[in-house]
Coordinates of C-alpha atoms in Angstrom, one line a residue:
Chain L
M157 CA 253.4 61.3 22.5
L158 CA 256.6 59.3 23.3
T159 CA 256.4 57.8 26.8
N160 CA 258.4 55.5 28.9
V161 CA 258.2 54.1 32.4
R162 CA 261.1 52.8 34.5
N163 CA 260.8 51.2 38.0
V164 CA 263.8 52.1 40.2
R165 CA 264.7 51.2 43.8
I166 CA 266.2 54.0 45.9
E167 CA 269.5 52.4 47.0
W168 CA 271.5 53.0 50.2
C169 CA 274.2 54.8 48.1
D170 CA 271.6 57.3 46.8
C171 CA 270.8 58.5 50.3
D172 CA 272.5 61.1 52.6
P173 CA 273.0 61.3 56.4
A174 CA 269.6 62.7 56.7
G175 CA 268.3 59.3 55.5
I176 CA 266.6 60.7 52.4
I177 CA 267.7 60.7 48.8
F178 CA 270.4 63.2 47.9
Y179 CA 268.5 65.1 45.3
P180 CA 271.1 65.2 42.4
R181 CA 270.6 61.4 42.2
Y182 CA 267.1 62.3 40.8
F183 CA 268.8 64.1 37.9
E184 CA 270.9 61.0 37.3
M185 CA 267.8 58.9 37.2
F186 CA 266.0 61.4 34.9
D187 CA 269.0 61.4 32.5
T188 CA 269.0 57.6 32.3
S189 CA 265.2 57.7 31.7
A190 CA 265.6 60.4 28.9
T191 CA 268.3 58.3 27.2
V192 CA 266.1 55.1 27.4
L193 CA 263.2 57.1 25.9
I194 CA 265.3 58.3 23.0
E195 CA 266.9 54.8 22.5
H196 CA 263.4 53.3 22.3
A197 CA 262.3 56.0 19.8
L198 CA 265.3 55.5 17.6
G199 CA 265.6 51.8 18.0
M200 CA 269.2 51.7 19.0
N201 CA 271.4 52.6 21.9
K202 CA 273.0 56.0 22.6
I203 CA 276.5 55.0 21.3
E204 CA 274.9 53.8 18.1
Y205 CA 272.6 56.7 17.5
L206 CA 275.4 59.3 18.1
K207 CA 277.2 57.5 15.2
V208 CA 274.2 56.9 12.9
Y209 CA 273.0 60.5 13.1
D210 CA 276.6 61.9 13.3
F211 CA 276.0 64.3 16.1
A212 CA 277.6 65.2 19.4
G213 CA 274.7 64.6 21.8
H214 CA 271.6 66.3 23.3
P215 CA 273.0 68.3 26.3
L216 CA 270.6 70.2 28.5
V217 CA 270.1 73.9 28.3
E218 CA 267.8 73.9 31.2
A219 CA 266.9 71.4 34.0
R220 CA 264.3 71.9 36.6
A221 CA 262.7 69.7 39.3
R222 CA 260.0 70.2 42.0
F223 CA 260.3 68.0 45.0
H224 CA 256.9 67.3 46.7
M225 CA 257.8 64.4 49.0
P226 CA 261.1 62.9 50.0
T227 CA 262.0 59.3 49.1
R228 CA 264.1 57.0 51.2
Y229 CA 266.3 54.0 51.1
G230 CA 264.4 50.9 49.9
D231 CA 261.6 52.9 48.3
E232 CA 260.4 51.4 45.0
V233 CA 259.5 54.3 42.7
A234 CA 258.2 54.6 39.1
I235 CA 259.5 57.3 36.7
E236 CA 257.2 58.2 33.9
T237 CA 259.0 60.1 31.1
K238 CA 257.5 62.0 28.2
L239 CA 258.7 63.9 25.3
T240 CA 256.4 66.9 25.5
E241 CA 257.7 69.2 22.8
C242 CA 260.0 68.9 19.7
G243 CA 261.2 72.2 18.1
R244 CA 263.6 72.8 15.3
S245 CA 266.8 72.1 17.3
S246 CA 265.6 71.5 20.8
F247 CA 263.1 69.3 22.6
K248 CA 261.5 69.0 26.0
I249 CA 261.2 66.0 28.2
E250 CA 259.1 65.7 31.5
H251 CA 259.5 63.2 34.2
R252 CA 257.0 62.2 37.0
L253 CA 258.4 60.1 39.8
T254 CA 255.8 58.5 41.9
K255 CA 255.9 56.3 45.0
S256 CA 252.8 54.1 45.5
G257 CA 251.0 56.3 43.0
T258 CA 251.7 59.5 44.8
L259 CA 253.7 62.2 43.0
A260 CA 257.1 62.7 44.7
V261 CA 259.2 64.6 42.1
E262 CA 258.5 66.3 38.8
G263 CA 261.4 66.9 36.4
F264 CA 261.6 69.2 33.3
E265 CA 264.4 69.2 30.7
T266 CA 265.1 71.3 27.6
R267 CA 267.7 69.6 25.5
V268 CA 269.5 70.7 22.2
W269 CA 270.6 68.7 19.3
V270 CA 274.3 69.6 18.9
A271 CA 277.2 68.8 16.6
R272 CA 280.9 69.5 17.0
S273 CA 282.1 72.7 15.3
A274 CA 284.0 72.0 12.1
G275 CA 286.8 74.4 13.0
D276 CA 287.1 73.5 16.7
P277 CA 285.9 70.0 17.8
Q278 CA 286.0 71.2 21.4
R279 CA 283.1 73.6 20.6
I280 CA 279.6 72.3 20.1
K281 CA 276.7 74.1 18.4
S282 CA 273.0 73.4 18.0
Q283 CA 271.7 72.1 14.7
P284 CA 268.3 71.1 13.3
I285 CA 267.0 67.8 14.5
P286 CA 267.0 65.5 11.5
D287 CA 263.5 64.8 9.9
A288 CA 263.9 61.0 10.5
V289 CA 264.5 61.7 14.3
R290 CA 261.6 64.1 14.4
A291 CA 259.3 61.6 12.9
R292 CA 260.3 59.0 15.4
F293 CA 259.9 61.5 18.3
A294 CA 256.3 62.0 17.1
G295 CA 255.7 58.2 17.5
S296 CA 255.1 56.3 20.7
G297 CA 257.3 54.5 23.1
N298 CA 257.2 51.4 25.2
G299 CA 254.7 52.7 27.8
A300 CA 252.2 54.3 25.4
Chain B
M256 CA 273.6 89.6 51.1
L257 CA 275.3 86.4 52.1
T258 CA 277.8 85.4 49.5
N259 CA 280.5 82.7 49.0
V260 CA 282.9 81.7 46.3
R261 CA 284.4 78.2 45.8
N262 CA 287.0 77.3 43.2
V263 CA 286.5 73.8 41.9
R264 CA 288.3 71.7 39.3
I265 CA 286.2 69.6 37.0
E266 CA 287.6 66.1 37.5
W267 CA 287.8 63.1 35.2
C268 CA 285.1 61.3 37.3
D269 CA 282.7 64.3 36.7
C270 CA 282.7 63.8 32.9
D271 CA 280.9 61.4 30.6
P272 CA 281.8 59.7 27.4
A273 CA 281.0 62.9 25.5
G274 CA 284.0 64.4 27.3
I275 CA 281.9 67.1 29.1
I276 CA 280.7 67.2 32.6
F277 CA 277.7 65.0 33.4
Y278 CA 275.3 67.7 34.4
P279 CA 274.0 66.3 37.7
R280 CA 277.5 66.9 39.0
Y281 CA 276.7 70.6 38.9
F282 CA 273.8 70.0 41.4
E283 CA 276.2 68.1 43.7
M284 CA 278.6 71.1 43.6
F285 CA 275.8 73.5 44.2
D286 CA 274.7 71.5 47.2
T287 CA 278.1 71.7 48.7
S288 CA 278.3 75.4 48.0
A289 CA 274.9 75.9 49.6
T290 CA 276.0 74.0 52.7
V291 CA 279.3 75.9 52.9
L292 CA 277.4 79.2 52.6
I293 CA 275.1 78.2 55.5
E294 CA 278.0 76.9 57.6
H295 CA 279.8 80.2 57.2
A296 CA 276.6 82.1 58.1
L297 CA 275.9 80.1 61.2
G298 CA 279.6 79.6 62.2
M299 CA 279.5 75.9 62.6
N300 CA 279.3 72.8 60.3
K301 CA 276.1 71.1 59.1
I302 CA 276.2 68.2 61.6
E303 CA 276.5 70.8 64.4
Y304 CA 273.9 73.3 63.2
L305 CA 271.3 70.5 62.7
K306 CA 271.8 69.7 66.4
V307 CA 272.0 73.3 67.7
Y308 CA 268.9 74.4 65.9
D309 CA 267.2 71.0 66.4
F310 CA 265.8 70.6 62.9
A311 CA 265.9 68.0 60.2
G312 CA 267.6 69.9 57.4
H313 CA 266.8 72.3 54.5
P314 CA 265.7 70.1 51.6
L315 CA 264.9 71.5 48.3
V316 CA 261.4 72.1 47.0
E317 CA 262.7 73.3 43.7
A318 CA 266.0 73.2 41.8
R319 CA 266.7 74.7 38.4
A320 CA 269.8 75.3 36.3
R321 CA 270.5 76.9 33.0
F322 CA 273.5 75.6 31.1
H323 CA 275.2 78.2 28.9
M324 CA 278.5 76.5 28.0
P325 CA 279.8 73.0 28.7
T326 CA 282.7 72.5 31.0
R327 CA 285.3 69.8 30.5
Y328 CA 287.9 67.7 32.4
G329 CA 290.6 69.9 33.9
D330 CA 288.6 73.1 33.8
E331 CA 289.1 75.3 36.8
V332 CA 285.7 77.0 37.6
A333 CA 284.5 79.4 40.2
I334 CA 281.1 79.0 41.9
E335 CA 279.6 82.2 43.4
T336 CA 276.7 81.4 45.7
K337 CA 274.3 83.9 47.2
L338 CA 271.4 83.7 49.5
T339 CA 268.9 85.9 47.6
E340 CA 265.7 85.6 49.6
C341 CA 264.7 84.5 53.1
G342 CA 261.0 83.9 53.8
R343 CA 259.2 82.6 56.8
S344 CA 260.1 79.0 56.4
S345 CA 261.9 78.9 53.0
F346 CA 264.9 80.6 51.4
K347 CA 266.4 81.0 48.0
I348 CA 269.9 80.5 46.9
E349 CA 271.5 81.2 43.5
H350 CA 274.8 80.0 42.0
R351 CA 276.8 81.4 39.2
L352 CA 279.5 79.0 37.8
T353 CA 282.0 80.7 35.7
K354 CA 285.1 79.6 33.7
S355 CA 287.7 82.3 33.1
G356 CA 285.1 84.9 33.9
T357 CA 282.5 83.6 31.4
L358 CA 279.2 82.4 32.8
A359 CA 278.8 78.6 32.2
V360 CA 275.9 77.6 34.5
E361 CA 273.3 79.4 36.7
G362 CA 271.7 77.5 39.5
F363 CA 268.5 78.4 41.5
E364 CA 267.3 76.6 44.6
T365 CA 264.4 77.0 46.9
R366 CA 264.8 75.3 50.3
V367 CA 262.6 74.8 53.2
W368 CA 263.5 74.6 56.9
V369 CA 262.0 71.3 58.1
A370 CA 261.6 69.4 61.4
R371 CA 260.6 65.8 62.0
S372 CA 257.0 65.3 62.7
A373 CA 256.4 64.6 66.4
G374 CA 254.0 61.7 65.7
D375 CA 256.0 60.1 62.8
P376 CA 259.8 60.7 62.6
Q377 CA 259.7 59.5 59.0
R378 CA 257.7 62.6 58.1
I379 CA 259.2 66.0 57.8
K380 CA 257.3 69.3 57.8
S381 CA 258.3 72.9 57.2
Q382 CA 258.6 75.2 60.2
P383 CA 259.6 78.8 60.7
I384 CA 263.2 79.7 60.3
P385 CA 264.5 80.7 63.8
D386 CA 265.1 84.4 64.3
A387 CA 268.8 83.8 65.2
V388 CA 269.2 82.1 61.8
R389 CA 267.3 84.7 59.9
A390 CA 269.5 87.4 61.4
R391 CA 272.7 85.5 60.4
F392 CA 271.2 85.0 56.9
A393 CA 270.9 88.7 56.7
G394 CA 274.6 89.1 57.3
S395 CA 277.5 88.6 55.0
G396 CA 279.7 85.6 54.1
N397 CA 283.3 85.0 53.3
G398 CA 283.2 86.4 49.8
A399 CA 281.2 89.6 50.6
Chain T
M109 CA 309.8 58.4 44.5
L110 CA 306.9 60.4 42.9
T111 CA 304.7 61.7 45.7
N112 CA 301.7 63.9 46.0
V113 CA 299.5 65.2 48.8
R114 CA 295.9 66.5 48.5
N115 CA 293.7 67.9 51.3
V116 CA 290.1 66.9 50.9
R117 CA 287.0 67.6 52.9
I118 CA 284.4 64.8 53.3
E119 CA 281.3 66.4 52.0
W120 CA 277.6 65.7 52.9
C121 CA 277.1 64.1 49.5
D122 CA 280.0 61.6 50.2
C123 CA 278.1 60.2 53.2
D124 CA 275.4 57.6 53.6
P125 CA 272.5 57.2 56.0
A126 CA 274.9 55.7 58.6
G127 CA 276.5 59.1 58.7
I128 CA 279.8 57.9 57.5
I129 CA 281.5 58.1 54.1
F130 CA 280.1 55.7 51.5
Y131 CA 283.4 53.8 50.8
P132 CA 283.4 53.8 46.9
R133 CA 283.9 57.6 47.3
Y134 CA 287.4 56.8 48.6
F135 CA 288.2 55.1 45.2
E136 CA 286.9 58.3 43.4
M137 CA 289.2 60.3 45.5
F138 CA 292.2 58.0 45.0
D139 CA 291.5 58.0 41.2
T140 CA 291.7 61.9 41.2
S141 CA 294.9 61.7 43.4
A142 CA 296.5 59.2 40.9
T143 CA 295.6 61.5 38.0
V144 CA 297.0 64.5 39.7
L145 CA 300.2 62.6 40.5
I146 CA 300.7 61.6 36.9
E147 CA 299.8 65.1 35.6
H148 CA 302.5 66.5 37.9
A149 CA 305.0 63.9 36.7
L150 CA 304.3 64.5 33.1
G151 CA 303.8 68.3 33.3
M152 CA 300.4 68.4 31.6
N153 CA 296.8 67.5 32.2
K154 CA 295.2 64.1 31.5
I155 CA 293.5 65.1 28.2
E156 CA 296.8 66.5 27.0
Y157 CA 299.0 63.5 28.0
L158 CA 296.6 61.0 26.4
K159 CA 297.2 62.9 23.2
V160 CA 300.9 63.5 23.5
Y161 CA 301.7 59.9 24.4
D162 CA 299.0 58.6 22.0
F163 CA 297.6 56.0 24.4
A164 CA 294.2 55.1 25.6
G165 CA 294.7 55.5 29.4
H166 CA 295.9 53.7 32.4
P167 CA 293.0 51.6 33.6
L168 CA 293.2 49.5 36.8
V169 CA 293.8 45.8 36.8
E170 CA 293.6 45.7 40.5
A171 CA 292.3 48.0 43.3
R172 CA 292.4 47.3 47.0
A173 CA 291.7 49.3 50.1
R174 CA 291.9 48.7 53.9
F175 CA 289.6 50.7 56.0
H176 CA 291.0 51.4 59.5
M177 CA 288.7 54.1 60.8
P178 CA 285.5 55.7 59.4
T179 CA 285.5 59.3 58.2
R180 CA 282.4 61.5 58.5
Y181 CA 280.9 64.6 57.0
G182 CA 283.0 67.7 57.7
D183 CA 286.2 65.8 58.2
E184 CA 289.3 67.3 56.7
V185 CA 291.6 64.5 55.4
A186 CA 294.9 64.4 53.7
I187 CA 295.6 61.9 50.9
E188 CA 299.3 61.1 50.4
T189 CA 299.8 59.3 47.0
K190 CA 303.0 57.5 45.9
L191 CA 304.1 55.7 42.7
T192 CA 305.7 52.7 44.3
E193 CA 306.6 50.5 41.3
C194 CA 307.0 50.9 37.6
G195 CA 307.2 47.8 35.4
R196 CA 307.4 47.4 31.7
S197 CA 303.7 48.1 31.0
S198 CA 302.2 48.4 34.5
F199 CA 302.8 50.5 37.6
K200 CA 301.6 50.6 41.1
I201 CA 300.3 53.5 43.2
E202 CA 299.6 53.6 46.9
H203 CA 297.4 56.1 48.9
R204 CA 297.4 56.9 52.6
L205 CA 294.4 58.8 53.8
T206 CA 294.9 60.3 57.2
K207 CA 292.7 62.4 59.5
S208 CA 294.5 64.6 62.0
G209 CA 297.6 62.4 61.3
T210 CA 295.9 59.1 62.1
L211 CA 295.8 56.5 59.2
A212 CA 292.1 56.0 58.2
V213 CA 292.4 54.3 54.8
E214 CA 295.1 52.7 52.7
G215 CA 294.6 52.3 48.9
F216 CA 296.6 50.1 46.5
E217 CA 296.3 50.3 42.7
T218 CA 297.9 48.4 39.8
R219 CA 297.4 50.2 36.6
V220 CA 298.4 49.2 33.0
W221 CA 299.4 51.5 30.1
V222 CA 297.0 50.7 27.2
A223 CA 296.5 51.5 23.6
R224 CA 293.5 50.9 21.4
S225 CA 293.8 47.8 19.2
A226 CA 294.6 48.8 15.6
G227 CA 292.0 46.3 14.3
D228 CA 289.2 47.1 16.8
P229 CA 289.2 50.5 18.6
Q230 CA 286.7 49.1 21.1
R231 CA 289.5 46.7 22.4
I232 CA 292.4 48.0 24.4
K233 CA 295.7 46.2 25.0
S234 CA 298.7 46.8 27.3
Q235 CA 301.8 48.2 25.8
P236 CA 305.3 49.2 27.1
I237 CA 305.4 52.4 29.1
P238 CA 307.4 54.9 27.0
D239 CA 310.9 55.6 28.2
A240 CA 310.2 59.3 28.5
V241 CA 307.3 58.6 30.9
R242 CA 309.3 56.0 32.8
A243 CA 312.0 58.6 33.4
R244 CA 309.5 61.1 34.7
F245 CA 307.9 58.5 36.9
A246 CA 311.3 58.0 38.4
G247 CA 311.5 61.7 39.3
S248 CA 309.8 63.5 42.3
G249 CA 306.4 65.1 42.6
N250 CA 305.0 68.2 44.4
G251 CA 305.1 66.7 47.8
A252 CA 308.6 65.1 47.8
Chain I
M179 CA 276.1 29.1 50.5
L180 CA 274.1 32.3 50.3
T181 CA 274.0 33.5 46.7
N182 CA 272.4 36.3 44.7
V183 CA 272.4 37.4 41.0
R184 CA 271.5 40.9 39.8
N185 CA 271.3 42.1 36.2
V186 CA 272.6 45.6 35.7
R187 CA 272.9 47.8 32.7
I188 CA 276.0 50.0 32.5
E189 CA 274.6 53.5 32.1
W190 CA 276.0 56.6 30.4
C191 CA 276.4 58.2 33.8
D192 CA 278.7 55.3 34.9
C193 CA 281.2 55.9 32.2
D194 CA 284.1 58.4 31.8
P195 CA 285.6 60.3 28.9
A196 CA 287.5 57.2 27.9
G197 CA 284.1 55.7 27.1
I198 CA 284.5 52.8 29.7
I199 CA 283.0 52.5 33.1
F200 CA 284.6 54.6 35.9
Y201 CA 285.8 51.8 38.2
P202 CA 284.5 53.1 41.5
R203 CA 281.0 52.5 40.0
Y204 CA 281.7 48.8 40.4
F205 CA 282.1 49.2 44.1
E206 CA 278.8 51.0 44.2
M207 CA 277.2 48.1 42.4
F208 CA 278.9 45.6 44.7
D209 CA 277.7 47.4 47.7
T210 CA 274.1 47.3 46.5
S211 CA 274.5 43.6 45.7
A212 CA 275.9 42.9 49.1
T213 CA 273.0 44.7 50.7
V214 CA 270.4 42.8 48.6
L215 CA 272.1 39.5 49.5
I216 CA 271.9 40.3 53.2
E217 CA 268.3 41.6 52.9
H218 CA 267.2 38.4 51.3
A219 CA 269.0 36.3 54.0
L220 CA 267.4 38.3 56.8
G221 CA 264.0 38.7 55.1
M222 CA 263.8 42.4 55.6
N223 CA 265.4 45.6 54.2
K224 CA 268.5 47.3 55.6
I225 CA 266.7 50.0 57.5
E226 CA 264.6 47.3 59.2
Y227 CA 267.5 44.9 59.9
L228 CA 269.6 47.7 61.5
K229 CA 266.7 48.2 63.9
V230 CA 265.7 44.6 64.5
Y231 CA 269.3 43.5 65.3
D232 CA 270.2 46.9 67.0
F233 CA 273.5 47.4 65.3
A234 CA 275.3 50.2 63.4
G235 CA 276.0 48.4 60.1
H236 CA 278.5 46.2 58.4
P237 CA 281.2 48.5 57.1
L238 CA 284.1 47.2 55.1
V239 CA 287.6 46.6 56.6
E240 CA 288.9 45.5 53.2
A241 CA 287.7 45.8 49.6
R242 CA 289.5 44.5 46.5
A243 CA 288.7 44.0 42.9
R244 CA 290.4 42.6 39.8
F245 CA 289.5 44.0 36.5
H246 CA 289.8 41.6 33.6
M247 CA 287.9 43.3 30.8
P248 CA 286.5 46.8 30.6
T249 CA 282.7 47.3 30.3
R250 CA 281.0 50.1 28.4
Y251 CA 277.9 52.1 28.1
G252 CA 274.9 49.9 27.2
D253 CA 276.5 46.6 28.4
E254 CA 274.1 44.3 30.2
V255 CA 276.1 42.6 32.9
A256 CA 275.3 40.0 35.6
I257 CA 276.6 40.3 39.2
E258 CA 276.8 37.1 41.1
T259 CA 277.3 37.6 44.8
K260 CA 278.2 35.0 47.4
L261 CA 278.7 35.0 51.1
T262 CA 282.0 32.9 51.3
E263 CA 282.9 33.0 54.9
C264 CA 281.3 34.0 58.2
G265 CA 283.5 34.5 61.3
R266 CA 282.8 35.6 64.8
S267 CA 282.3 39.3 64.0
S268 CA 283.3 39.5 60.3
F269 CA 282.2 38.0 57.1
K270 CA 283.4 37.8 53.5
I271 CA 281.5 38.4 50.3
E272 CA 282.6 37.8 46.7
H273 CA 281.2 39.2 43.5
R274 CA 281.6 38.0 39.9
L275 CA 280.6 40.4 37.2
T276 CA 280.2 38.8 33.8
K277 CA 279.3 40.1 30.4
S278 CA 277.8 37.6 28.0
G279 CA 279.2 34.9 30.4
T280 CA 282.8 36.2 30.3
L281 CA 284.3 37.3 33.6
A282 CA 284.9 41.0 33.6
V283 CA 285.4 41.9 37.3
E284 CA 285.9 40.0 40.5
G285 CA 285.2 41.8 43.8
F286 CA 286.1 40.7 47.4
E287 CA 284.9 42.3 50.6
T288 CA 285.5 41.7 54.2
R289 CA 282.9 43.3 56.5
V290 CA 282.5 43.6 60.2
W291 CA 279.4 43.7 62.3
V292 CA 279.6 46.9 64.4
A293 CA 277.7 48.6 67.2
R294 CA 277.9 52.2 68.4
S295 CA 280.1 52.6 71.4
A296 CA 278.1 53.1 74.6
G297 CA 280.3 56.0 75.7
D298 CA 280.6 57.7 72.4
P299 CA 278.0 57.1 69.7
Q300 CA 280.4 58.6 67.1
R301 CA 282.7 55.5 67.7
I302 CA 281.8 52.1 66.3
K303 CA 283.3 48.8 67.4
S304 CA 283.0 45.2 66.2
Q305 CA 280.8 42.8 68.0
P306 CA 279.8 39.2 67.6
I307 CA 277.4 38.4 64.7
P308 CA 274.1 37.3 66.4
D309 CA 273.4 33.5 66.2
A310 CA 270.1 34.2 64.4
V311 CA 272.0 36.1 61.7
R312 CA 274.7 33.5 61.5
A313 CA 272.1 30.8 61.0
R314 CA 270.5 32.7 58.1
F315 CA 273.9 33.4 56.6
A316 CA 274.4 29.7 56.5
G317 CA 271.1 29.3 54.5
S318 CA 270.6 29.9 50.8
G319 CA 269.5 33.0 48.8
N320 CA 267.4 33.7 45.8
G321 CA 269.9 32.4 43.3
A322 CA 270.9 29.1 45.1

């Protein structure tokens, strides 16, 4: 199973007047973690893999998070990211954000592989994930 | 049922190199909508109601969104926000973001009413929602 | 002189643990104000005018701000934006952000009109501002 | 002279539909770099030093940046940060952001040492920088 771990410091600019992280920042961190995971799997960065596989991206159709414990400015956290499922045109990614080993946030994403519509480049539609990508998604990442 | 509608323009700074909104921005918009809903219900702004009801906030224990259609720079969208459930110490809020009447994103939040722990102000714990708040939550907002 | 005024509320998510706005948010607001000013001048939105005038944007070569008074969550502010100078390939924009009529922040931007380099689309280079644009920049905006 | 270097990757979420970084993100990065510099100088994190020196922060009175070259998604950049001047109640910090050794952005900040007004905690006013802090600011950081 494709896995990745990133260490992140919660910065002053991530926190709100209550002194805790403003929760949409977690989704930003998860998005970066998901991209890093896919970059490692495909062996190139996002700009490159969008070109090489000639597709328009892997936008989310669903995002979900459970918040177990707040994090604060200065906290050093670890984000473990896993590709948990790969279907025909969609895939699932899970994130576990821990602080000193204790689970603080869980994140769940469902993403689709999309291409621009031939008739209307403003429209995007799902398409099958290429076999070469699927094979790499079945491999293992930097943290496995 | 408490309801609120906000009209928001998707700005250049909300969008990513794919030309569509970067999805964590939706959660920022939903958070602002939730705050506005509660402010209208309680008749004061967030800084004031945190003081008046002497609590530490209403952080999320769960956030979820389903993305049906991307939005882009310049899109004018409407966000309809409803308080759908009010329990003893938690409440649920739902958001429907539409573009020209078509549903683009649904958001779901579960929030808890928390106070700072007497022994350790860094720790927060859930507590019963005051009756006065509960009564106002059962009322109706600016869009109802 | 091209002028525009936007009313903005400082939101919870704009503020930091000190309870005041996190200052880079001002630059986000100023960027939106600058875009709105140019959109009004040219009579179309940014996506459209990038296409119509076939250029790559108007990035900043210099940004500056003076902070006279902090703003806080819930503050209603007004941002007055003016195009103050238009040269051959660059132009200057100034912003005055006021709270209840008192000046809180001044912003100064120098932007260049750029096109993608023919040989390398990753590179951008300044080019003369089209006469049609220059004429519209010499006109007046929605607040004049 | 107090100096610090941070290596930062420009992420997808930092970039706009033009495919280059949205410039207010630089000010976020510079703010984090300034905080890290001060934390290293004082030997504690920001939450702690606000308590130990009993002050309300070091907000900016002026921020300025010159943009020499755009950066893009995936770029690895280095931010070198220096405390260049320390006055009675204000100090200056400069940032040089380079990509592969080439200068991309310069940042300049003037910050003041502020305390909450005794009569009105919503108001902040400048006050002399403590001698102990001044002595540490005259020392050297992790990159010197």
